[in-house]
CSV table of C-alpha atoms in Angstrom, one decimal:
chain,number,residue,atom,x,y,z
A,1112,UNK,CA,15.1,10.6,-11.3
A,1113,UNK,CA,14.7,8.9,-8.8
A,1114,UNK,CA,13.3,5.0,-8.8
A,1115,UNK,CA,10.4,4.6,-6.1
A,1116,UNK,CA,7.9,7.5,-6.0
A,1117,UNK,CA,6.5,6.9,-2.3
A,1118,UNK,CA,2.5,7.7,-2.8
A,1119,UNK,CA,0.2,9.1,0.0
A,1120,UNK,CA,-2.7,9.7,-0.1
A,1121,UNK,CA,-4.1,11.5,3.0
A,1122,UNK,CA,-7.1,13.6,5.3
A,1123,UNK,CA,-7.3,15.3,8.7
A,1124,UNK,CA,-4.6,12.6,9.9
A,1125,UNK,CA,-1.8,14.9,11.4
A,1126,UNK,CA,-0.2,12.8,14.2
A,1127,UNK,CA,-0.4,9.4,12.0
A,1128,UNK,CA,1.2,10.9,9.0
A,1129,UNK,CA,4.0,12.7,11.2
A,1130,UNK,CA,4.7,9.0,12.1
A,1131,UNK,CA,4.9,7.8,8.8
A,1132,UNK,CA,6.8,9.8,7.4
A,1133,UNK,CA,9.3,9.6,10.8
A,1134,UNK,CA,9.3,5.8,10.0
A,1135,UNK,CA,10.4,6.4,6.4
A,1136,UNK,CA,13.7,8.7,7.4
A,1137,UNK,CA,15.1,5.9,8.5
A,1138,UNK,CA,14.8,3.7,5.3
A,1139,UNK,CA,17.7,1.4,4.3
A,1140,UNK,CA,16.8,2.0,0.7
A,1141,UNK,CA,16.9,6.2,-0.4
A,1142,UNK,CA,16.8,6.3,-3.9
A,1143,UNK,CA,13.0,7.9,-3.6
A,1144,UNK,CA,11.0,10.8,-3.4
A,1145,UNK,CA,7.6,11.4,-1.7
A,1146,UNK,CA,4.6,12.9,-3.1
A,1147,UNK,CA,1.5,13.4,-0.1
A,1148,UNK,CA,-2.0,14.1,-1.7
A,1149,UNK,CA,-4.4,15.9,0.9
A,1150,UNK,CA,-7.9,16.3,0.8
A,1151,UNK,CA,-8.2,17.7,4.1
A,1152,UNK,CA,-10.1,20.9,3.8
A,1153,UNK,CA,-7.5,23.0,5.9
A,1154,UNK,CA,-3.9,24.6,5.4
A,1155,UNK,CA,-3.1,22.6,8.5
A,1156,UNK,CA,-0.6,20.4,7.0
A,1157,UNK,CA,1.7,23.3,5.6
A,1158,UNK,CA,2.1,24.4,9.8
A,1159,UNK,CA,2.0,20.8,11.9
A,1160,UNK,CA,5.7,21.2,13.2
A,1161,UNK,CA,5.5,17.2,13.8
A,1162,UNK,CA,4.8,16.5,10.1
A,1163,UNK,CA,7.3,19.7,8.8
A,1164,UNK,CA,10.1,17.9,11.1
A,1165,UNK,CA,9.7,15.3,9.3
A,1166,UNK,CA,9.8,16.4,5.9
A,1167,UNK,CA,13.1,18.1,6.8
A,1168,UNK,CA,15.3,14.6,8.2
A,1169,UNK,CA,13.5,13.6,4.6
A,1170,UNK,CA,15.5,16.4,3.4
A,1171,UNK,CA,18.9,16.1,5.3
A,1172,UNK,CA,18.8,12.4,4.4
A,1173,UNK,CA,17.6,13.6,0.5
A,1174,UNK,CA,14.2,12.5,-0.2
A,1175,UNK,CA,11.9,15.6,-1.4
A,1176,UNK,CA,8.4,15.6,-0.1
A,1177,UNK,CA,5.8,16.8,-2.2
A,1178,UNK,CA,2.6,17.8,-0.5
A,1179,UNK,CA,-0.5,19.2,-3.0
A,1180,UNK,CA,-3.8,19.6,-2.3
A,1181,UNK,CA,-6.8,17.2,-4.3
A,1182,UNK,CA,-9.9,19.0,-3.8
A,1183,UNK,CA,-12.8,18.4,-4.3
A,1184,UNK,CA,-12.8,15.2,-2.6
A,1185,UNK,CA,-14.1,12.4,-5.5
A,1186,UNK,CA,-13.3,9.4,-3.7
A,1187,UNK,CA,-10.4,6.9,-3.6
A,1188,UNK,CA,-9.4,6.3,-7.1
A,1189,UNK,CA,-9.7,9.8,-8.2
A,1190,UNK,CA,-6.6,10.5,-5.2
A,1191,UNK,CA,-5.0,7.6,-6.3
A,1192,UNK,CA,-4.7,8.6,-9.7
A,1193,UNK,CA,-4.1,11.5,-9.2
A,1194,UNK,CA,-1.1,10.9,-7.5
A,1195,UNK,CA,0.1,8.1,-10.3
A,1196,UNK,CA,-0.4,11.3,-12.8
A,1197,UNK,CA,2.6,13.2,-10.9
A,1198,UNK,CA,4.9,10.5,-10.9
A,1199,UNK,CA,7.2,9.5,-13.9
A,1200,UNK,CA,9.4,6.9,-11.7
A,1201,UNK,CA,9.6,3.3,-12.7
A,1202,UNK,CA,8.1,2.0,-9.3
A,1203,UNK,CA,5.5,3.8,-7.1
A,1204,UNK,CA,4.6,2.6,-4.1
A,1205,UNK,CA,1.2,3.7,-2.6
A,1206,UNK,CA,1.6,3.8,1.3
A,1207,UNK,CA,-1.0,4.5,3.6
A,1208,UNK,CA,-1.2,7.6,5.9
A,1209,UNK,CA,-1.2,5.6,9.2
A,1210,UNK,CA,1.5,2.6,8.7
A,1211,UNK,CA,4.7,2.5,10.4
A,1212,UNK,CA,7.7,0.9,8.3
A,1213,UNK,CA,10.8,-1.2,9.5
A,1214,UNK,CA,13.9,-0.1,8.1
A,1215,UNK,CA,14.0,-2.8,5.6
A,1216,UNK,CA,10.5,-2.4,3.8
A,1217,UNK,CA,11.3,-0.4,0.9
A,1218,UNK,CA,14.1,-1.7,-0.2
A,1219,UNK,CA,13.0,-5.5,0.1
A,1220,UNK,CA,9.5,-4.8,-1.7
A,1221,UNK,CA,12.1,-3.0,-4.8
A,1222,UNK,CA,14.2,-6.1,-4.6
A,1223,UNK,CA,11.6,-8.1,-4.9
A,1224,UNK,CA,9.8,-6.6,-7.8
A,1225,UNK,CA,13.3,-6.3,-9.6
A,1226,UNK,CA,13.5,-10.1,-9.3
A,1227,UNK,CA,9.8,-11.3,-10.0
A,1228,UNK,CA,9.2,-9.3,-12.8
A,1229,UNK,CA,5.8,-8.8,-11.4
A,1230,UNK,CA,3.1,-5.9,-11.8
A,1231,UNK,CA,2.8,-5.7,-8.1
A,1232,UNK,CA,4.6,-6.6,-4.7
A,1233,UNK,CA,2.6,-5.8,-1.3
A,1234,UNK,CA,3.6,-5.8,2.1
A,1235,UNK,CA,0.6,-6.9,4.3
A,1236,UNK,CA,-0.1,-4.7,7.4
A,1237,UNK,CA,0.0,-6.1,11.3
A,1238,UNK,CA,-2.1,-4.9,13.8
A,1239,UNK,CA,-0.2,-4.9,17.0
A,1240,UNK,CA,-3.2,-4.9,19.1
A,1241,UNK,CA,-3.9,-7.9,18.0
A,1242,UNK,CA,-0.7,-9.9,19.0
A,1243,UNK,CA,-2.1,-12.5,21.4
A,1244,UNK,CA,-4.8,-13.2,19.5
A,1245,UNK,CA,-4.0,-16.0,17.1
A,1246,UNK,CA,-6.3,-17.2,14.5
A,1247,UNK,CA,-4.4,-20.9,12.8
A,1248,UNK,CA,-8.3,-21.1,10.4
A,1249,UNK,CA,-6.8,-17.9,9.2
A,1250,UNK,CA,-3.2,-18.9,8.5
A,1251,UNK,CA,-3.2,-20.8,5.6
A,1252,UNK,CA,-0.8,-19.7,3.2
A,1253,UNK,CA,0.6,-20.7,-0.4
A,1254,UNK,CA,4.5,-19.6,-1.8
A,1255,UNK,CA,5.1,-19.1,-4.8
A,1256,UNK,CA,8.4,-20.6,-6.7
A,1257,UNK,CA,8.5,-17.5,-9.2
A,1258,UNK,CA,5.4,-15.1,-9.8
A,1259,UNK,CA,2.6,-15.4,-12.9
A,1260,UNK,CA,-0.1,-14.0,-14.2
A,1261,UNK,CA,-3.1,-15.2,-12.1
A,1262,UNK,CA,-6.7,-14.3,-12.5
A,1263,UNK,CA,-8.2,-14.2,-9.1
A,1264,UNK,CA,-12.3,-13.5,-9.0
A,1265,UNK,CA,-14.8,-12.8,-6.0
A,1266,UNK,CA,-16.0,-16.0,-4.5
A,1267,UNK,CA,-13.0,-18.1,-5.3
A,1268,UNK,CA,-10.8,-20.8,-3.1
A,1269,UNK,CA,-8.5,-17.9,-4.0
A,1270,UNK,CA,-10.5,-15.1,-3.2
A,1271,UNK,CA,-10.1,-16.6,0.9
A,1272,UNK,CA,-6.3,-15.6,1.0
A,1273,UNK,CA,-7.1,-12.0,2.4
A,1274,UNK,CA,-7.9,-13.7,5.9
A,1275,UNK,CA,-4.0,-14.4,5.6
A,1276,UNK,CA,-3.7,-10.6,6.2
A,1277,UNK,CA,-6.6,-10.2,8.8
A,1278,UNK,CA,-5.5,-8.8,12.3
A,1279,UNK,CA,-2.0,-9.9,13.0
A,1280,UNK,CA,-2.3,-13.1,11.3
A,1281,UNK,CA,1.1,-12.5,9.1
A,1282,UNK,CA,2.8,-12.0,11.9
A,1283,UNK,CA,2.3,-15.2,13.3
A,1284,UNK,CA,3.4,-16.7,9.8
A,1285,UNK,CA,6.3,-15.2,9.6
A,1286,UNK,CA,7.2,-16.2,12.5
A,1287,UNK,CA,6.6,-19.5,12.4
A,1288,UNK,CA,8.0,-19.7,8.3
A,1289,UNK,CA,11.2,-18.2,10.1
A,1290,UNK,CA,11.6,-15.5,8.0
A,1291,UNK,CA,14.2,-12.9,6.6
A,1292,UNK,CA,14.1,-9.6,5.0
A,1293,UNK,CA,17.5,-11.0,4.4
A,1294,UNK,CA,15.4,-13.8,2.2
A,1295,UNK,CA,12.1,-12.3,1.8
A,1296,UNK,CA,9.1,-14.8,0.7
A,1297,UNK,CA,7.4,-14.3,-1.9
A,1298,UNK,CA,3.5,-15.5,-1.8
A,1299,UNK,CA,-0.1,-15.1,-3.4
A,1300,UNK,CA,-2.5,-13.2,-2.5
A,1301,UNK,CA,-6.0,-11.8,-3.3
A,1302,UNK,CA,-4.6,-8.4,-2.7
A,1303,UNK,CA,-2.9,-6.6,-0.4
A,1304,UNK,CA,-3.7,-3.6,1.3
A,1305,UNK,CA,-1.7,-0.3,2.7
A,1306,UNK,CA,1.8,-1.0,1.6
A,1307,UNK,CA,1.7,-1.8,-2.3
A,1308,UNK,CA,4.6,-1.3,-4.6
A,1309,UNK,CA,3.5,-1.2,-8.5
A,1310,UNK,CA,5.7,-1.3,-11.8
A,1311,UNK,CA,4.6,1.9,-12.8
A,1312,UNK,CA,4.2,0.7,-16.7
A,1313,UNK,CA,2.3,-2.6,-15.7
A,1314,UNK,CA,-0.7,-0.4,-13.7
A,1315,UNK,CA,-0.6,1.5,-16.7
A,1316,UNK,CA,-1.2,-1.2,-18.4
A,1317,UNK,CA,-4.5,-1.9,-16.9
A,1318,UNK,CA,-5.2,1.1,-17.1
A,1319,UNK,CA,-3.9,2.2,-13.4
A,1320,UNK,CA,-7.3,3.7,-11.7
A,1321,UNK,CA,-9.0,5.6,-14.5
A,1322,UNK,CA,-11.9,3.7,-13.4
A,1323,UNK,CA,-12.6,6.3,-10.7
A,1324,UNK,CA,-14.9,8.2,-13.2
A,1325,UNK,CA,-17.5,5.1,-13.6
A,1326,UNK,CA,-17.5,5.2,-9.8
A,1327,UNK,CA,-19.9,7.3,-7.2
A,1328,UNK,CA,-17.5,9.4,-5.0
A,1329,UNK,CA,-18.2,7.3,-2.2
A,1330,UNK,CA,-17.1,4.2,-2.7
A,1331,UNK,CA,-13.9,1.2,-1.7
A,1332,UNK,CA,-12.0,-1.7,-3.2
A,1333,UNK,CA,-10.7,0.6,-5.6
A,1334,UNK,CA,-7.0,-0.2,-5.3
A,1335,UNK,CA,-8.2,-4.0,-5.2
A,1336,UNK,CA,-9.8,-3.8,-8.5
A,1337,UNK,CA,-6.3,-2.0,-9.6
A,1338,UNK,CA,-4.0,-5.3,-7.8
A,1339,UNK,CA,-6.8,-7.6,-9.6
A,1340,UNK,CA,-6.6,-6.8,-12.8
A,1341,UNK,CA,-2.9,-5.8,-12.9
A,1342,UNK,CA,-2.1,-10.2,-11.0
A,1343,UNK,CA,-4.2,-10.8,-14.2
A,1344,UNK,CA,-1.4,-10.0,-16.9
A,1345,UNK,CA,1.3,-9.5,-15.0
A,1346,UNK,CA,0.8,-11.0,-12.0
A,1347,UNK,CA,2.0,-9.9,-7.9
A,1348,UNK,CA,2.7,-11.2,-4.9
A,1349,UNK,CA,3.0,-10.4,-0.7
A,1350,UNK,CA,6.3,-11.2,1.0
A,1351,UNK,CA,7.1,-12.2,4.3
A,1352,UNK,CA,8.8,-10.6,6.8
A,1353,UNK,CA,6.1,-7.9,5.9
A,1354,UNK,CA,7.0,-5.2,8.1
A,1355,UNK,CA,4.8,-2.9,8.1
A,1356,UNK,CA,2.6,-1.6,11.1
A,1357,UNK,CA,-0.9,-0.4,11.1
A,1358,UNK,CA,-1.7,2.7,13.7
A,1359,UNK,CA,-5.4,1.4,14.0
A,1360,UNK,CA,-6.9,4.2,13.9
A,1361,UNK,CA,-10.6,4.0,12.5
A,1362,UNK,CA,-10.9,4.2,8.6
A,1363,UNK,CA,-10.9,7.6,6.7
A,1364,UNK,CA,-13.8,6.1,4.5
A,1365,UNK,CA,-17.2,4.3,6.7
A,1366,UNK,CA,-19.3,4.7,3.2
A,1367,UNK,CA,-18.3,0.7,1.8
A,1368,UNK,CA,-21.8,0.6,0.3
A,1369,UNK,CA,-20.1,0.6,-3.5
A,1370,UNK,CA,-17.3,-1.6,-3.7
A,1371,UNK,CA,-14.9,-1.3,-6.9
A,1372,UNK,CA,-14.5,-5.0,-7.9
A,1373,UNK,CA,-18.0,-5.9,-7.3
A,1374,UNK,CA,-19.5,-3.6,-9.7
A,1375,UNK,CA,-16.9,-2.8,-12.4
A,1376,UNK,CA,-15.0,-5.5,-14.7
A,1377,UNK,CA,-11.9,-7.4,-13.6
């Protein structure tokens, strides 16, 4: 059993998924396997040469990649719970299918969650098209000495931390702080999107994503709700440098009318 399962939900993004998987081939940390949950209506993922080449390269490096079908689609919360149910690893890294990771990312996330003993560690994604767009009014950051449980609620001052993760703000902040992966910086968050490692037991302790049955198929914010629940009981943090870059594709969840933290109790 590997210590980490990387869990990737995907839908009709073969090229982006191939890039994401390729970046996982070159991680310094190799104590992980990958589980992909595909909700595309066809079976092209099994035939795509770019995806399959990345999977073969991962296999050469001792990483097993499993591709599972999860149909019919019942929303992102169900998709995440489906992935979680496939894993018995101590740590699970939920990874979006349109990201590129620096080689140090998985290793630093694992070392941080072990050191802090918290419920999750997130690496916020950077939009490189915003590299020259500096937003000082969105770059406030609060650092942790030691991660502690926090009750973060919508509408509070702590909620405003989300602005740090807009555009390329975290890139500018980590440059200003001279953040280095050899001495990562833990900071306070409202939530982190795209690349989040959980202590699997602590995530299960708050119910995981089992709330999916209480939501309509079209919803958003399921990852936010899970993180708020984990953070309230076990604590959570972001880390710098993040080392994660967004491929900046259109969202596969365009209908954001139903926001999980707004309709379900935290």
